[in-house]
Amino acid sequence: MKQTPKAWKGRILSLLLAAALLVPGFSFPAQAVEEEQAKPAAASALPTQPVGPYSNSTIIHIKTYEELKKIDPSDPKAYFILDNDITIPQRKYLTFESPLKGVFDGRGYTISFADFRPNVKYLFHEIDATGVVQNVRFTGTLSQSTPGSDGDLEHGPCGNTVRGAVINCLSEVTGEAASGFARDIEGGVVANCVSVVDPQNPIARTSTTGGVVNSVWKQDMQNNLPADTLVDSGAYDLSQDTVLTKLNANVGEYGCEWEIGAEGYPVLIPSALDESGPWPERPEPNPGPTEPDPQ
């Protein structure tokens, strides 16, 4: 009997759900099956735990602001590693207009935005579909983040758009219209993240073709993202050990663990990456269907 598209969709989702339940620390709340069925396919194909380097990755360590401002975020093979907390100095211009295509691994260290010039908005303009930001604590003031009729200035530390993945990060940024991580999620995913931003959107302003997975924000924050883009995510009492357990169950092999900080909410514990390898081969892009050889 011929399968309808709807039947095939149901079968594929069932297989995905069954596979997800085999992942250590992963569980669906009562309503999450419905939410997962609504989750866009683009987001479900992205990582939701921090990633390690590949065999052809170029590992680049960043210890100072001077080193940070020289990186090339457009290099898809780059695996950037923070080795220290870094503050963007007052009145220094640093906004990468090229989308991040590689991996930016904060290793639990902090990027602080200090009294930016009016024309500086964020760290990365956009997270590309191949880009990953992970294990970063963002703090400080995004002074250019202001309300606008079209929302163009309501950005976060990861810029305007997340098409890739933001994983295992903490956002404490402030700004008149700051979002926790980005203005929009478009086909991307924000996973295992914590937001205590003041005063606007805990994760992003909009998410139409993306997902938010296993992420938490403080109880007095008003989330405006559609319920069908949220999977096991929401407002919590962030001082509770249950939240800590929830986050640490999903850090994976390359994630920094969390602890309850003096602030009363989870903060990242800095840790070094074991660079001994060996690293896996980078997956080849799916070329799509091919025509059979002529007989």
mmCIF file of C-alpha atoms in Angstrom:
data_model
loop_
_atom_site.group_PDB
_atom_site.id
_atom_site.type_symbol
_atom_site.label_atom_id
_atom_site.label_comp_id
_atom_site.label_asym_id
_atom_site.label_seq_id
_atom_site.Cartn_x
_atom_site.Cartn_y
_atom_site.Cartn_z
ATOM 1 C CA MET A 1 0.000 0.000 0.000
ATOM 2 C CA LYS A 2 1.349 3.436 -0.924
ATOM 3 C CA GLN A 3 2.395 5.555 2.046
ATOM 4 C CA THR A 4 1.127 9.121 2.226
ATOM 5 C CA PRO A 5 3.546 11.957 3.100
ATOM 6 C CA LYS A 6 1.780 12.267 6.432
ATOM 7 C CA ALA A 7 2.299 8.574 7.178
ATOM 8 C CA TRP A 8 5.964 8.752 6.269
ATOM 9 C CA LYS A 9 6.366 11.847 8.489
ATOM 10 C CA GLY A 10 4.820 10.013 11.414
ATOM 11 C CA ARG A 11 7.084 6.995 10.899
ATOM 12 C CA ILE A 12 10.224 9.161 10.697
ATOM 13 C CA LEU A 13 9.283 11.146 13.806
ATOM 14 C CA SER A 14 8.673 7.913 15.711
ATOM 15 C CA LEU A 15 12.165 6.692 14.810
ATOM 16 C CA LEU A 16 13.703 10.030 15.831
ATOM 17 C CA LEU A 17 11.905 9.996 19.160
ATOM 18 C CA ALA A 18 12.976 6.425 19.835
ATOM 19 C CA ALA A 19 16.600 7.281 19.055
ATOM 20 C CA ALA A 20 16.483 10.378 21.281
ATOM 21 C CA LEU A 21 15.397 8.304 24.264
ATOM 22 C CA LEU A 22 18.636 6.294 24.006
ATOM 23 C CA VAL A 23 20.746 9.433 24.619
ATOM 24 C CA PRO A 24 21.960 9.530 28.261
ATOM 25 C CA GLY A 25 20.229 12.249 30.256
ATOM 26 C CA PHE A 26 17.587 12.928 27.611
ATOM 27 C CA SER A 27 13.945 12.830 28.553
ATOM 28 C CA PHE A 28 10.727 14.311 27.216
ATOM 29 C CA PRO A 29 8.232 16.021 29.518
ATOM 30 C CA ALA A 30 4.598 15.021 29.127
ATOM 31 C CA GLN A 31 3.887 17.618 26.447
ATOM 32 C CA ALA A 32 7.226 17.339 24.646
ATOM 33 C CA VAL A 33 6.195 14.668 22.127
ATOM 34 C CA GLU A 34 3.754 17.137 20.607
ATOM 35 C CA GLU A 35 6.423 19.852 20.617
ATOM 36 C CA GLU A 36 8.987 17.561 18.995
ATOM 37 C CA GLN A 37 6.582 16.742 16.190
ATOM 38 C CA ALA A 38 6.336 20.460 15.454
ATOM 39 C CA LYS A 39 10.101 21.010 15.630
ATOM 40 C CA PRO A 40 11.515 22.053 12.238
ATOM 41 C CA ALA A 41 13.689 19.487 10.469
ATOM 42 C CA ALA A 42 16.510 22.018 10.010
ATOM 43 C CA ALA A 43 16.926 22.444 13.760
ATOM 44 C CA SER A 44 16.686 18.711 14.492
ATOM 45 C CA ALA A 45 19.712 18.048 12.243
ATOM 46 C CA LEU A 46 21.984 20.338 14.305
ATOM 47 C CA PRO A 47 24.016 19.331 17.396
ATOM 48 C CA THR A 48 22.456 19.926 20.810
ATOM 49 C CA GLN A 49 25.597 19.051 22.801
ATOM 50 C CA PRO A 50 29.004 20.742 22.442
ATOM 51 C CA VAL A 51 31.151 19.456 19.591
ATOM 52 C CA GLY A 52 34.852 18.612 19.406
ATOM 53 C CA PRO A 53 37.320 19.323 16.601
ATOM 54 C CA TYR A 54 37.481 17.255 13.424
ATOM 55 C CA SER A 55 40.661 15.755 12.014
ATOM 56 C CA ASN A 56 41.038 18.670 9.582
ATOM 57 C CA SER A 57 40.125 21.400 12.088
ATOM 58 C CA THR A 58 42.548 24.236 12.747
ATOM 59 C CA ILE A 59 42.669 24.821 16.515
ATOM 60 C CA ILE A 60 43.283 28.491 17.349
ATOM 61 C CA HIS A 61 43.762 29.606 20.967
ATOM 62 C CA ILE A 62 42.640 33.084 22.035
ATOM 63 C CA LYS A 63 44.130 34.602 25.177
ATOM 64 C CA THR A 64 43.724 38.360 24.674
ATOM 65 C CA TYR A 65 41.493 40.935 23.063
ATOM 66 C CA GLU A 66 44.234 41.588 20.491
ATOM 67 C CA GLU A 67 44.138 37.932 19.449
ATOM 68 C CA LEU A 68 40.343 37.876 19.446
ATOM 69 C CA LYS A 69 39.995 40.769 17.022
ATOM 70 C CA LYS A 70 42.284 39.052 14.476
ATOM 71 C CA ILE A 71 40.277 35.847 14.050
ATOM 72 C CA ASP A 72 38.544 34.953 10.789
ATOM 73 C CA PRO A 73 35.052 33.707 11.675
ATOM 74 C CA SER A 74 34.346 32.805 8.025
ATOM 75 C CA ASP A 75 36.791 29.868 8.109
ATOM 76 C CA PRO A 76 34.651 26.709 8.445
ATOM 77 C CA LYS A 77 37.653 24.635 9.602
ATOM 78 C CA ALA A 78 38.549 27.000 12.463
ATOM 79 C CA TYR A 79 38.052 25.771 16.018
ATOM 80 C CA PHE A 80 38.564 28.804 18.251
ATOM 81 C CA ILE A 81 39.273 28.212 21.944
ATOM 82 C CA LEU A 82 39.163 30.878 24.659
ATOM 83 C CA ASP A 83 41.927 30.512 27.246
ATOM 84 C CA ASN A 84 40.930 33.516 29.390
ATOM 85 C CA ASP A 85 38.084 35.851 30.225
ATOM 86 C CA ILE A 86 38.148 38.675 27.680
ATOM 87 C CA THR A 87 36.630 42.134 28.000
ATOM 88 C CA ILE A 88 36.073 44.208 24.889
ATOM 89 C CA PRO A 89 37.693 47.486 26.020
ATOM 90 C CA GLN A 90 35.717 50.692 26.217
ATOM 91 C CA ARG A 91 35.350 52.507 22.899
ATOM 92 C CA LYS A 92 37.027 49.705 20.961
ATOM 93 C CA TYR A 93 35.381 48.561 17.746
ATOM 94 C CA LEU A 94 34.844 44.814 17.530
ATOM 95 C CA THR A 95 31.948 43.373 15.563
ATOM 96 C CA PHE A 96 32.609 40.581 13.101
ATOM 97 C CA GLU A 97 30.372 41.177 10.090
ATOM 98 C CA SER A 98 31.258 37.796 8.544
ATOM 99 C CA PRO A 99 29.031 34.959 9.763
ATOM 100 C CA LEU A 100 30.672 32.447 12.089
ATOM 101 C CA LYS A 101 31.160 29.259 10.054
ATOM 102 C CA GLY A 102 33.493 27.358 12.380
ATOM 103 C CA VAL A 103 33.361 26.595 16.111
ATOM 104 C CA PHE A 104 33.850 29.188 18.858
ATOM 105 C CA ASP A 105 34.456 27.293 22.116
ATOM 106 C CA GLY A 106 34.617 29.496 25.205
ATOM 107 C CA ARG A 107 35.643 26.621 27.521
ATOM 108 C CA GLY A 108 33.570 28.285 30.264
ATOM 109 C CA TYR A 109 35.315 31.669 30.038
ATOM 110 C CA THR A 110 33.583 35.031 29.712
ATOM 111 C CA ILE A 111 33.195 37.533 26.883
ATOM 112 C CA SER A 112 32.277 40.904 28.437
ATOM 113 C CA PHE A 113 30.876 43.855 26.502
ATOM 114 C CA ALA A 114 32.084 47.056 28.160
ATOM 115 C CA ASP A 115 30.508 50.420 27.282
ATOM 116 C CA PHE A 116 30.407 49.840 23.537
ATOM 117 C CA ARG A 117 30.525 52.651 21.035
ATOM 118 C CA PRO A 118 27.042 53.317 19.633
ATOM 119 C CA ASN A 119 27.747 51.547 16.338
ATOM 120 C CA VAL A 120 28.943 48.278 17.896
ATOM 121 C CA LYS A 121 26.145 45.790 18.397
ATOM 122 C CA TYR A 122 27.328 42.232 19.094
ATOM 123 C CA LEU A 123 30.256 39.827 18.789
ATOM 124 C CA PHE A 124 29.200 37.903 15.674
ATOM 125 C CA HIS A 125 26.831 39.301 13.082
ATOM 126 C CA GLU A 126 25.343 35.853 12.435
ATOM 127 C CA ILE A 127 25.884 32.185 13.234
ATOM 128 C CA ASP A 128 26.017 30.347 9.910
ATOM 129 C CA ALA A 129 24.405 26.933 9.379
ATOM 130 C CA THR A 130 27.825 25.316 9.960
ATOM 131 C CA GLY A 131 28.730 27.595 12.882
ATOM 132 C CA VAL A 132 28.698 26.652 16.562
ATOM 133 C CA VAL A 133 29.097 28.865 19.637
ATOM 134 C CA GLN A 134 29.533 26.798 22.791
ATOM 135 C CA ASN A 135 30.643 26.987 26.422
ATOM 136 C CA VAL A 136 30.649 30.810 26.522
ATOM 137 C CA ARG A 137 29.500 33.142 29.289
ATOM 138 C CA PHE A 138 28.320 36.465 27.834
ATOM 139 C CA THR A 139 28.018 39.490 30.099
ATOM 140 C CA GLY A 140 28.100 43.287 29.938
ATOM 141 C CA THR A 141 25.990 45.863 28.105
ATOM 142 C CA LEU A 142 24.856 45.870 24.486
ATOM 143 C CA SER A 143 24.329 49.626 24.390
ATOM 144 C CA GLN A 144 23.205 49.653 20.732
ATOM 145 C CA SER A 145 20.395 47.200 21.466
ATOM 146 C CA THR A 146 17.349 49.462 21.388
ATOM 147 C CA PRO A 147 13.681 48.941 20.497
ATOM 148 C CA GLY A 148 12.699 49.577 16.903
ATOM 149 C CA SER A 149 9.532 49.293 14.896
ATOM 150 C CA ASP A 150 10.987 46.427 12.855
ATOM 151 C CA GLY A 151 13.131 44.949 15.619
ATOM 152 C CA ASP A 152 16.363 45.482 13.663
ATOM 153 C CA LEU A 153 18.251 46.616 16.765
ATOM 154 C CA GLU A 154 16.910 43.967 19.139
ATOM 155 C CA HIS A 155 19.954 41.730 18.858
ATOM 156 C CA GLY A 156 21.994 39.575 21.236
ATOM 157 C CA PRO A 157 25.685 38.721 21.687
ATOM 158 C CA CYS A 158 25.449 36.230 18.772
ATOM 159 C CA GLY A 159 24.052 38.927 16.524
ATOM 160 C CA ASN A 160 20.980 39.028 14.369
ATOM 161 C CA THR A 161 20.446 35.455 13.274
ATOM 162 C CA VAL A 162 21.238 31.936 14.467
ATOM 163 C CA ARG A 163 21.203 29.471 11.585
ATOM 164 C CA GLY A 164 23.666 27.114 13.277
ATOM 165 C CA ALA A 165 23.931 26.180 16.957
ATOM 166 C CA VAL A 166 24.438 27.996 20.260
ATOM 167 C CA ILE A 167 25.119 25.339 22.895
ATOM 168 C CA ASN A 168 25.850 25.281 26.621
ATOM 169 C CA CYS A 169 26.133 29.051 26.996
ATOM 170 C CA LEU A 170 25.124 31.577 29.670
ATOM 171 C CA SER A 171 23.839 35.048 28.820
ATOM 172 C CA GLU A 172 23.827 37.833 31.409
ATOM 173 C CA VAL A 173 23.872 40.735 28.950
ATOM 174 C CA THR A 174 21.931 43.921 29.525
ATOM 175 C CA GLY A 175 20.575 46.436 27.047
ATOM 176 C CA GLU A 176 17.369 48.330 26.462
ATOM 177 C CA ALA A 177 16.157 45.698 23.980
ATOM 178 C CA ALA A 178 18.774 42.963 24.336
ATOM 179 C CA SER A 179 17.962 39.354 23.540
ATOM 180 C CA GLY A 180 19.717 36.558 25.356
ATOM 181 C CA PHE A 181 21.551 35.168 22.363
ATOM 182 C CA ALA A 182 20.294 36.623 19.069
ATOM 183 C CA ARG A 183 17.489 38.582 17.500
ATOM 184 C CA ASP A 184 16.111 35.666 15.451
ATOM 185 C CA ILE A 185 16.526 31.899 15.227
ATOM 186 C CA GLU A 186 16.178 30.855 11.595
ATOM 187 C CA GLY A 187 16.713 27.135 11.120
ATOM 188 C CA GLY A 188 19.173 27.074 14.032
ATOM 189 C CA VAL A 189 19.064 25.743 17.561
ATOM 190 C CA VAL A 190 19.814 27.109 21.038
ATOM 191 C CA ALA A 191 20.468 24.166 23.351
ATOM 192 C CA ASN A 192 21.354 23.630 27.021
ATOM 193 C CA CYS A 193 21.648 27.365 27.623
ATOM 194 C CA VAL A 194 20.855 29.646 30.575
ATOM 195 C CA SER A 195 19.572 33.210 30.280
ATOM 196 C CA VAL A 196 19.243 35.888 32.935
ATOM 197 C CA VAL A 197 19.287 38.863 30.551
ATOM 198 C CA ASP A 198 17.775 42.172 31.546
ATOM 199 C CA PRO A 199 15.161 43.141 30.521
ATOM 200 C CA GLN A 200 14.075 41.641 27.183
ATOM 201 C CA ASN A 201 13.842 38.294 25.390
ATOM 202 C CA PRO A 202 15.479 35.416 27.285
ATOM 203 C CA ILE A 203 16.603 33.555 24.142
ATOM 204 C CA ALA A 204 15.606 35.446 20.974
ATOM 205 C CA ARG A 205 12.943 37.808 19.679
ATOM 206 C CA THR A 206 11.580 35.359 17.106
ATOM 207 C CA SER A 207 11.990 31.715 16.141
ATOM 208 C CA THR A 208 9.998 30.604 13.124
ATOM 209 C CA THR A 209 12.176 27.826 11.699
ATOM 210 C CA GLY A 210 14.382 26.913 14.624
ATOM 211 C CA GLY A 211 14.293 25.309 18.021
ATOM 212 C CA VAL A 212 15.188 25.865 21.677
ATOM 213 C CA VAL A 213 16.174 22.653 23.453
ATOM 214 C CA ASN A 214 16.764 21.964 27.163
ATOM 215 C CA SER A 215 17.289 25.661 27.934
ATOM 216 C CA VAL A 216 16.197 27.657 30.979
ATOM 217 C CA TRP A 217 15.634 31.247 32.025
ATOM 218 C CA LYS A 218 14.688 32.996 35.239
ATOM 219 C CA GLN A 219 11.065 33.003 36.324
ATOM 220 C CA ASP A 220 10.371 36.725 35.983
ATOM 221 C CA MET A 221 11.326 36.790 32.288
ATOM 222 C CA GLN A 222 8.643 36.904 29.601
ATOM 223 C CA ASN A 223 9.312 34.466 26.777
ATOM 224 C CA ASN A 224 7.747 35.394 23.440
ATOM 225 C CA LEU A 225 8.790 32.397 21.344
ATOM 226 C CA PRO A 226 6.090 30.042 20.045
ATOM 227 C CA ALA A 227 5.482 26.990 22.221
ATOM 228 C CA ASP A 228 6.010 24.658 19.261
ATOM 229 C CA THR A 229 9.658 25.783 18.977
ATOM 230 C CA LEU A 230 10.446 24.898 22.604
ATOM 231 C CA VAL A 231 11.552 21.421 23.653
ATOM 232 C CA ASP A 232 12.018 20.794 27.388
ATOM 233 C CA SER A 233 12.685 24.530 27.871
ATOM 234 C CA GLY A 234 11.132 27.253 30.001
ATOM 235 C CA ALA A 235 11.247 29.461 33.103
ATOM 236 C CA TYR A 236 12.637 27.876 36.263
ATOM 237 C CA ASP A 237 13.784 28.709 39.760
ATOM 238 C CA LEU A 238 17.427 28.726 38.720
ATOM 239 C CA SER A 239 18.737 28.209 42.253
ATOM 240 C CA GLN A 240 17.412 24.647 42.364
ATOM 241 C CA ASP A 241 19.690 21.617 42.104
ATOM 242 C CA THR A 242 17.218 20.046 39.668
ATOM 243 C CA VAL A 243 18.118 22.726 37.121
ATOM 244 C CA LEU A 244 21.808 21.994 37.622
ATOM 245 C CA THR A 245 21.197 18.288 37.088
ATOM 246 C CA LYS A 246 19.180 19.015 33.962
ATOM 247 C CA LEU A 247 22.026 21.059 32.435
ATOM 248 C CA ASN A 248 24.920 18.800 33.434
ATOM 249 C CA ALA A 249 23.131 15.765 32.004
ATOM 250 C CA ASN A 250 23.459 17.327 28.547
ATOM 251 C CA VAL A 251 26.988 18.768 28.430
ATOM 252 C CA GLY A 252 28.325 15.736 26.559
ATOM 253 C CA GLU A 253 32.012 14.963 26.047
ATOM 254 C CA TYR A 254 33.067 18.482 25.058
ATOM 255 C CA GLY A 255 30.915 20.637 27.310
ATOM 256 C CA CYS A 256 31.907 22.582 30.427
ATOM 257 C CA GLU A 257 29.920 21.642 33.514
ATOM 258 C CA TRP A 258 27.719 23.967 35.534
ATOM 259 C CA GLU A 259 27.580 24.976 39.199
ATOM 260 C CA ILE A 260 25.339 27.310 41.178
ATOM 261 C CA GLY A 261 27.329 30.530 41.421
ATOM 262 C CA ALA A 262 27.334 33.259 44.026
ATOM 263 C CA GLU A 263 24.670 34.984 41.920
ATOM 264 C CA GLY A 264 22.230 32.173 42.738
ATOM 265 C CA TYR A 265 21.960 30.688 39.246
ATOM 266 C CA PRO A 266 24.005 28.230 37.138
ATOM 267 C CA VAL A 267 27.366 29.410 35.835
ATOM 268 C CA LEU A 268 29.921 27.592 33.715
ATOM 269 C CA ILE A 269 33.021 26.017 35.237
ATOM 270 C CA PRO A 270 36.039 26.776 33.000
ATOM 271 C CA SER A 271 37.941 23.698 31.864
ATOM 272 C CA ALA A 272 40.569 22.925 29.241
ATOM 273 C CA LEU A 273 39.884 20.853 26.143
ATOM 274 C CA ASP A 274 41.800 17.583 25.858
ATOM 275 C CA GLU A 275 43.510 18.106 22.509
ATOM 276 C CA SER A 276 45.167 14.710 22.312
ATOM 277 C CA GLY A 277 42.635 13.394 19.796
ATOM 278 C CA PRO A 278 42.297 11.463 17.595
ATOM 279 C CA TRP A 279 39.471 13.473 16.050
ATOM 280 C CA PRO A 280 36.823 12.081 13.713
ATOM 281 C CA GLU A 281 36.626 12.919 10.036
ATOM 282 C CA ARG A 282 34.409 15.855 9.153
ATOM 283 C CA PRO A 283 31.134 14.543 7.730
ATOM 284 C CA GLU A 284 30.729 15.165 4.021
ATOM 285 C CA PRO A 285 27.717 17.271 3.009
ATOM 286 C CA ASN A 286 24.816 15.186 1.789
ATOM 287 C CA PRO A 287 24.966 15.426 -2.031
ATOM 288 C CA GLY A 288 21.315 14.453 -2.379
ATOM 289 C CA PRO A 289 19.852 11.749 -4.589
ATOM 290 C CA THR A 290 21.833 10.572 -7.612
ATOM 291 C CA GLU A 291 20.630 9.192 -10.893
ATOM 292 C CA PRO A 292 21.226 5.434 -11.410
ATOM 293 C CA ASP A 293 23.867 4.408 -13.949
ATOM 294 C CA PRO A 294 22.349 3.735 -17.357
ATOM 295 C CA GLN A 295 22.134 0.029 -18.161
#
